[in-house]
Tab-separated table of C-alpha atoms in Angstrom:
chain	number	residue	atom	x	y	z
A	1	MET	CA	-3.106	16.557	-5.235
A	2	ILE	CA	-3.144	15.987	-8.985
A	3	GLN	CA	-6.498	17.260	-10.182
A	4	ASP	CA	-8.875	14.741	-11.789
A	5	ASP	CA	-6.523	11.839	-11.031
A	6	ILE	CA	-8.669	9.816	-8.664
A	7	LEU	CA	-8.002	6.297	-7.413
A	8	GLU	CA	-11.176	4.259	-7.035
A	9	ILE	CA	-11.412	1.076	-4.985
A	10	ALA	CA	-14.730	-0.698	-4.515
A	11	GLY	CA	-16.601	2.477	-5.441
A	12	ARG	CA	-14.705	4.708	-3.001
A	13	LYS	CA	-12.823	7.623	-4.553
A	14	ILE	CA	-9.411	8.393	-3.058
A	15	ARG	CA	-7.269	11.377	-4.028
A	16	SER	CA	-4.034	10.601	-2.202
A	17	ARG	CA	-2.107	7.612	-3.510
A	18	LEU	CA	-0.047	7.346	-0.333
A	19	PHE	CA	-1.442	4.904	2.229
A	20	VAL	CA	0.215	4.955	5.642
A	21	GLY	CA	0.453	2.753	8.717
A	22	THR	CA	0.168	3.710	12.361
A	23	GLY	CA	2.722	1.478	14.086
A	24	LYS	CA	6.286	2.038	15.333
A	25	TYR	CA	6.013	5.757	16.111
A	26	VAL	CA	7.558	6.908	19.370
A	27	SER	CA	4.352	8.694	20.363
A	28	ILE	CA	0.776	9.272	19.296
A	29	GLN	CA	1.627	12.945	18.751
A	30	GLN	CA	4.393	12.054	16.299
A	31	MET	CA	2.062	9.706	14.442
A	32	LYS	CA	-0.624	12.385	14.115
A	33	ALA	CA	1.892	14.936	12.841
A	34	ALA	CA	3.259	12.491	10.272
A	35	LEU	CA	-0.215	11.593	9.019
A	36	GLU	CA	-1.064	15.260	8.661
A	37	VAL	CA	1.928	16.283	6.546
A	38	SER	CA	1.872	13.117	4.431
A	39	GLY	CA	-1.402	14.095	2.809
A	40	ALA	CA	-2.581	10.470	3.084
A	41	GLU	CA	-6.275	9.623	3.186
A	42	VAL	CA	-6.077	5.886	3.849
A	43	VAL	CA	-4.672	4.806	7.214
A	44	THR	CA	-4.123	1.182	8.153
A	45	VAL	CA	-4.342	-0.124	11.718
A	46	ALA	CA	-3.656	-3.604	13.056
A	47	VAL	CA	-6.825	-5.112	14.532
A	48	ARG	CA	-4.608	-6.712	17.193
A	49	ARG	CA	-3.501	-3.249	18.368
A	50	VAL	CA	-7.024	-1.885	18.785
A	51	ASN	CA	-8.966	-2.434	21.999
A	52	ILE	CA	-12.090	-3.862	20.407
A	53	SER	CA	-13.443	-5.524	23.545
A	54	ASP	CA	-13.987	-2.221	25.379
A	55	ARG	CA	-14.255	0.771	23.060
A	56	SER	CA	-14.904	3.046	26.044
A	57	ARG	CA	-11.240	2.741	27.024
A	58	GLU	CA	-8.512	4.843	25.385
A	59	SER	CA	-7.461	3.408	22.035
A	60	LEU	CA	-5.234	4.155	19.066
A	61	LEU	CA	-8.405	5.005	17.183
A	62	ASP	CA	-8.978	7.985	19.465
A	63	ALA	CA	-6.028	9.667	17.737
A	64	ILE	CA	-7.340	9.073	14.204
A	65	ASP	CA	-10.012	11.357	12.798
A	66	THR	CA	-12.264	8.894	10.990
A	67	GLN	CA	-14.056	11.799	9.321
A	68	LYS	CA	-10.780	12.703	7.643
A	69	TYR	CA	-9.128	9.320	7.082
A	70	VAL	CA	-10.353	6.089	5.516
A	71	LEU	CA	-9.681	3.334	8.042
A	72	LEU	CA	-8.101	0.150	6.655
A	73	PRO	CA	-7.902	-2.552	9.347
A	74	ASN	CA	-5.215	-5.169	8.769
A	75	THR	CA	-4.664	-8.718	9.961
A	76	ALA	CA	-0.972	-8.268	10.777
A	77	GLY	CA	0.486	-11.090	12.846
A	78	CYS	CA	-1.817	-13.795	11.501
A	79	TYR	CA	-0.203	-17.053	10.336
A	80	THR	CA	-3.238	-19.039	9.194
A	81	ALA	CA	-6.264	-18.324	7.012
A	82	GLU	CA	-8.566	-19.079	9.948
A	83	GLU	CA	-6.806	-16.581	12.191
A	84	ALA	CA	-6.842	-13.837	9.547
A	85	ILE	CA	-10.545	-14.426	8.850
A	86	ARG	CA	-11.279	-14.224	12.556
A	87	TYR	CA	-9.509	-10.878	13.001
A	88	ALA	CA	-11.153	-9.419	9.902
A	89	ARG	CA	-14.537	-10.371	11.337
A	90	LEU	CA	-13.648	-8.928	14.747
A	91	GLY	CA	-12.638	-5.646	13.150
A	92	ARG	CA	-15.903	-5.365	11.252
A	93	GLU	CA	-18.004	-6.340	14.252
A	94	ALA	CA	-16.243	-3.656	16.303
A	95	GLY	CA	-17.280	-1.078	13.734
A	96	LEU	CA	-13.847	-0.445	12.240
A	97	SER	CA	-14.637	-1.181	8.588
A	98	ASN	CA	-15.641	-3.877	6.126
A	99	TRP	CA	-12.382	-3.131	4.316
A	100	VAL	CA	-9.401	-5.275	5.252
A	101	LYS	CA	-5.751	-5.342	4.340
A	102	LEU	CA	-5.423	-9.093	4.431
A	103	GLU	CA	-2.145	-10.489	5.716
A	104	VAL	CA	-1.451	-14.189	6.176
A	105	ILE	CA	2.234	-14.704	6.951
A	106	GLY	CA	3.864	-17.982	5.940
A	107	ASP	CA	7.341	-17.630	7.410
A	108	GLU	CA	8.333	-16.041	10.705
A	109	ARG	CA	11.817	-15.018	9.597
A	110	THR	CA	11.128	-13.494	6.177
A	111	LEU	CA	7.501	-12.543	6.871
A	112	TYR	CA	6.626	-13.578	3.329
A	113	PRO	CA	2.920	-14.226	2.712
A	114	ASP	CA	1.466	-17.732	2.556
A	115	ASN	CA	-0.069	-17.771	-0.939
A	116	GLU	CA	-2.318	-20.785	-0.369
A	117	ALA	CA	-3.731	-19.471	2.901
A	118	LEU	CA	-4.070	-15.965	1.450
A	119	LEU	CA	-6.216	-17.249	-1.398
A	120	GLU	CA	-8.383	-19.257	0.985
A	121	ALA	CA	-8.966	-16.302	3.294
A	122	THR	CA	-9.656	-13.950	0.365
A	123	ARG	CA	-12.369	-16.234	-1.023
A	124	VAL	CA	-14.081	-16.561	2.354
A	125	LEU	CA	-14.005	-12.846	3.179
A	126	VAL	CA	-15.171	-11.772	-0.288
A	127	ARG	CA	-18.182	-14.086	0.083
A	128	GLU	CA	-18.892	-12.411	3.421
A	129	GLY	CA	-18.978	-8.945	1.884
A	130	PHE	CA	-15.511	-7.671	2.792
A	131	VAL	CA	-13.515	-5.359	0.545
A	132	VAL	CA	-10.290	-7.371	0.509
A	133	LEU	CA	-6.862	-5.905	-0.244
A	134	PRO	CA	-4.440	-8.831	0.095
A	135	TYR	CA	-0.747	-8.360	0.870
A	136	MET	CA	1.076	-10.741	-1.459
A	137	ASN	CA	4.411	-11.763	-2.916
A	138	ASP	CA	5.474	-10.007	-6.122
A	139	ASP	CA	4.137	-12.925	-8.141
A	140	PRO	CA	1.992	-12.267	-11.245
A	141	VAL	CA	0.330	-15.688	-10.980
A	142	ILE	CA	-0.900	-15.217	-7.423
A	143	ALA	CA	-1.979	-11.678	-8.342
A	144	ARG	CA	-4.225	-13.056	-11.082
A	145	LYS	CA	-5.668	-15.731	-8.783
A	146	LEU	CA	-6.436	-13.152	-6.074
A	147	GLU	CA	-8.139	-10.916	-8.613
A	148	ASP	CA	-10.200	-13.865	-9.865
A	149	SER	CA	-11.133	-14.577	-6.231
A	150	GLY	CA	-12.698	-11.139	-5.867
A	151	ALA	CA	-9.927	-9.019	-4.328
A	152	ALA	CA	-10.612	-5.276	-4.686
A	153	ALA	CA	-6.888	-4.578	-5.168
A	154	VAL	CA	-3.628	-6.484	-4.911
A	155	MET	CA	-0.731	-5.367	-2.728
A	156	PRO	CA	2.573	-6.907	-3.867
A	157	LEU	CA	5.600	-6.403	-1.657
A	158	GLY	CA	8.461	-4.321	-2.973
A	159	ALA	CA	10.846	-6.050	-0.551
A	160	PRO	CA	10.507	-7.840	2.801
A	161	ILE	CA	8.514	-6.007	5.472
A	162	GLY	CA	10.528	-3.317	7.213
A	163	SER	CA	13.676	-3.982	5.163
A	164	GLY	CA	13.845	-0.581	3.454
A	165	LEU	CA	15.469	-2.227	0.434
A	166	GLY	CA	13.189	-0.593	-2.106
A	167	ILE	CA	11.604	-2.451	-5.000
A	168	GLN	CA	13.775	-5.481	-5.660
A	169	ASN	CA	11.994	-6.846	-8.713
A	170	THR	CA	10.721	-3.990	-10.846
A	171	ASN	CA	9.929	-6.311	-13.731
A	172	ASN	CA	7.518	-8.423	-11.682
A	173	ILE	CA	5.752	-5.303	-10.410
A	174	ARG	CA	5.493	-4.038	-13.990
A	175	ILE	CA	4.055	-7.384	-15.149
A	176	ILE	CA	1.518	-7.454	-12.302
A	177	LYS	CA	0.378	-3.944	-13.178
A	178	GLY	CA	0.175	-4.804	-16.858
A	179	MET	CA	-2.032	-7.834	-16.190
A	180	ALA	CA	-4.266	-6.487	-13.432
A	181	ARG	CA	-7.747	-5.088	-13.940
A	182	ILE	CA	-7.845	-3.890	-10.334
A	183	PRO	CA	-5.578	-1.408	-8.522
A	184	VAL	CA	-2.010	-2.446	-7.702
A	185	ILE	CA	-0.624	-1.043	-4.461
A	186	VAL	CA	3.010	-1.633	-3.549
A	187	ASP	CA	3.241	-2.594	0.103
A	188	ALA	CA	6.413	-3.172	2.160
A	189	GLY	CA	10.084	-2.482	1.544
A	190	VAL	CA	9.970	1.252	0.814
A	191	GLY	CA	12.891	2.919	2.563
A	192	THR	CA	13.039	6.444	1.201
A	193	ALA	CA	11.323	8.848	-1.153
A	194	SER	CA	13.022	7.598	-4.314
A	195	ASP	CA	11.650	4.080	-3.662
A	196	ALA	CA	8.126	5.476	-3.548
A	197	ALA	CA	8.675	7.478	-6.734
A	198	ILE	CA	9.937	4.373	-8.559
A	199	ALA	CA	6.815	2.441	-7.586
A	200	MET	CA	4.621	5.167	-9.013
A	201	GLU	CA	6.743	5.526	-12.154
A	202	LEU	CA	6.163	1.818	-12.781
A	203	GLY	CA	2.464	2.626	-12.990
A	204	CYS	CA	1.358	1.380	-9.589
A	205	ASP	CA	-1.842	2.933	-8.327
A	206	ALA	CA	-0.634	3.639	-4.787
A	207	VAL	CA	2.016	2.794	-2.204
A	208	LEU	CA	1.447	1.717	1.394
A	209	MET	CA	4.214	2.223	3.930
A	210	ASN	CA	4.813	2.301	7.656
A	211	THR	CA	8.412	1.612	8.705
A	212	GLY	CA	9.834	3.819	5.939
A	213	ILE	CA	8.220	6.779	7.667
A	214	ALA	CA	7.960	5.770	11.330
A	215	GLY	CA	11.498	4.359	11.402
A	216	ALA	CA	13.162	7.430	9.891
A	217	GLN	CA	15.318	9.687	12.042
A	218	ASP	CA	12.705	12.408	11.505
A	219	PRO	CA	9.401	10.667	10.711
A	220	VAL	CA	7.460	13.876	10.147
A	221	ARG	CA	9.893	15.165	7.535
A	222	MET	CA	10.019	11.740	5.907
A	223	ALA	CA	6.223	11.626	5.759
A	224	GLU	CA	6.211	14.899	3.873
A	225	ALA	CA	8.962	13.647	1.561
A	226	MET	CA	7.020	10.461	0.813
A	227	GLY	CA	3.901	12.434	-0.034
A	228	LEU	CA	5.857	14.592	-2.478
A	229	ALA	CA	7.573	11.537	-3.994
A	230	ILE	CA	4.248	9.828	-4.633
A	231	ARG	CA	2.979	12.900	-6.445
A	232	ALA	CA	6.195	13.305	-8.450
A	233	GLY	CA	6.286	9.646	-9.463
A	234	ARG	CA	2.640	9.681	-10.488
A	235	LEU	CA	3.117	12.848	-12.558
A	236	ALA	CA	6.159	11.343	-14.256
A	237	TYR	CA	4.215	8.184	-15.105
A	238	LEU	CA	1.317	10.164	-16.551
A	239	ALA	CA	3.709	12.405	-18.483
A	240	GLY	CA	5.508	9.454	-20.078
A	241	ARG	CA	9.282	9.207	-19.836
A	242	ILE	CA	11.600	9.478	-22.826
A	243	PRO	CA	12.870	6.158	-24.218
A	244	LYS	CA	16.215	4.913	-22.991
A	245	LYS	CA	18.965	4.934	-25.627
A	246	SER	CA	22.506	3.585	-25.791
A	247	TYR	CA	23.938	6.774	-27.308
A	248	ALA	CA	23.575	10.507	-26.921
A	249	THR	CA	20.898	12.541	-28.657
A	250	ALA	CA	21.482	16.267	-29.102
A	251	SER	CA	19.154	18.475	-27.065
A	252	SER	CA	19.157	21.119	-29.797
A	253	PRO	CA	18.366	20.155	-33.414
A	254	TYR	CA	21.005	20.688	-36.088
A	255	ASP	CA	18.476	21.870	-38.687
A	256	GLY	CA	18.834	25.571	-39.403
A	257	MET	CA	22.239	25.937	-37.730
A	258	LEU	CA	24.855	28.126	-39.373
A	259	ALA	CA	27.456	26.221	-41.363
A	260	ARG	CA	30.899	25.981	-39.823
C-alpha cells in the first residue's frame, strides 16, 4: 500500500482503494483466493444472497473473514426506494453492518439507477443512521444532491453494470470529483486493469468492481492485476502527469551542447 495515503469514509480509515464484490465466482474457494491477492479491505455482499433468516445455516459470510475485511452490504436487485430501504434495514438487523451500498435500479435492461428513488432512499437511510454509499449515474447534478442528502460517498458508474466497457465519460467523472467534498468511488463497467488505473488517474478515491474480476478467464490473476493497477493509478495521480502538448519536446536540453 502507499504509505500515509489513507481513504477515510465516515470516520473509518481504509488503506486499499480497491473495493471488491463477491458474486459470479465459480466457487467460494476461487472467491477467497481472489480477495486475498487483490489486497482489498472492503468487500460488498448482496443482502439478497445472504441467509439472514437463519444465521446458523451455511452462508456466504462464512467464507469472509470479518476481522480482515470491512463488510459493505448492498441492495442489488431493488427497483424501488421502499424495497432498497427494506433490504438495508434487514442487513443491519441481521448484524451485517450499518454501511450500505445503495442501489435502486430504474431500468431492467440497462440497469441504470433511478435518480429520484435513489435520493429518496438516501434521505431516509441517512436519517436512520446508515452510512450510505449510493450507486449513481455519472451525473454531477445528482452527485451534488446525494452529497447534500448526507451520503458518505458517491459511486458513479463508469459504464453499465457488467459491461466491461471502461469509463465512458471521463469528463463527467472528473467534474464529479472536482465538485465533491466526499469520496468518489467509480463503480461498474471496469473490464481490465487499465480501466481501473484510468479511474484513479482521474483522481477518484477508489474503485469498486465485481464482474471485471470474477468474469475474467483467470479471476485470481485479474484480482492481483486490479490491485496493482489501483496502486499505479493512484501513484500517477499523486505524482502529477506532464501536460499534454501538440508537438514534441526534447528530452535532453540543448543548453551546454557542443556546437555543430
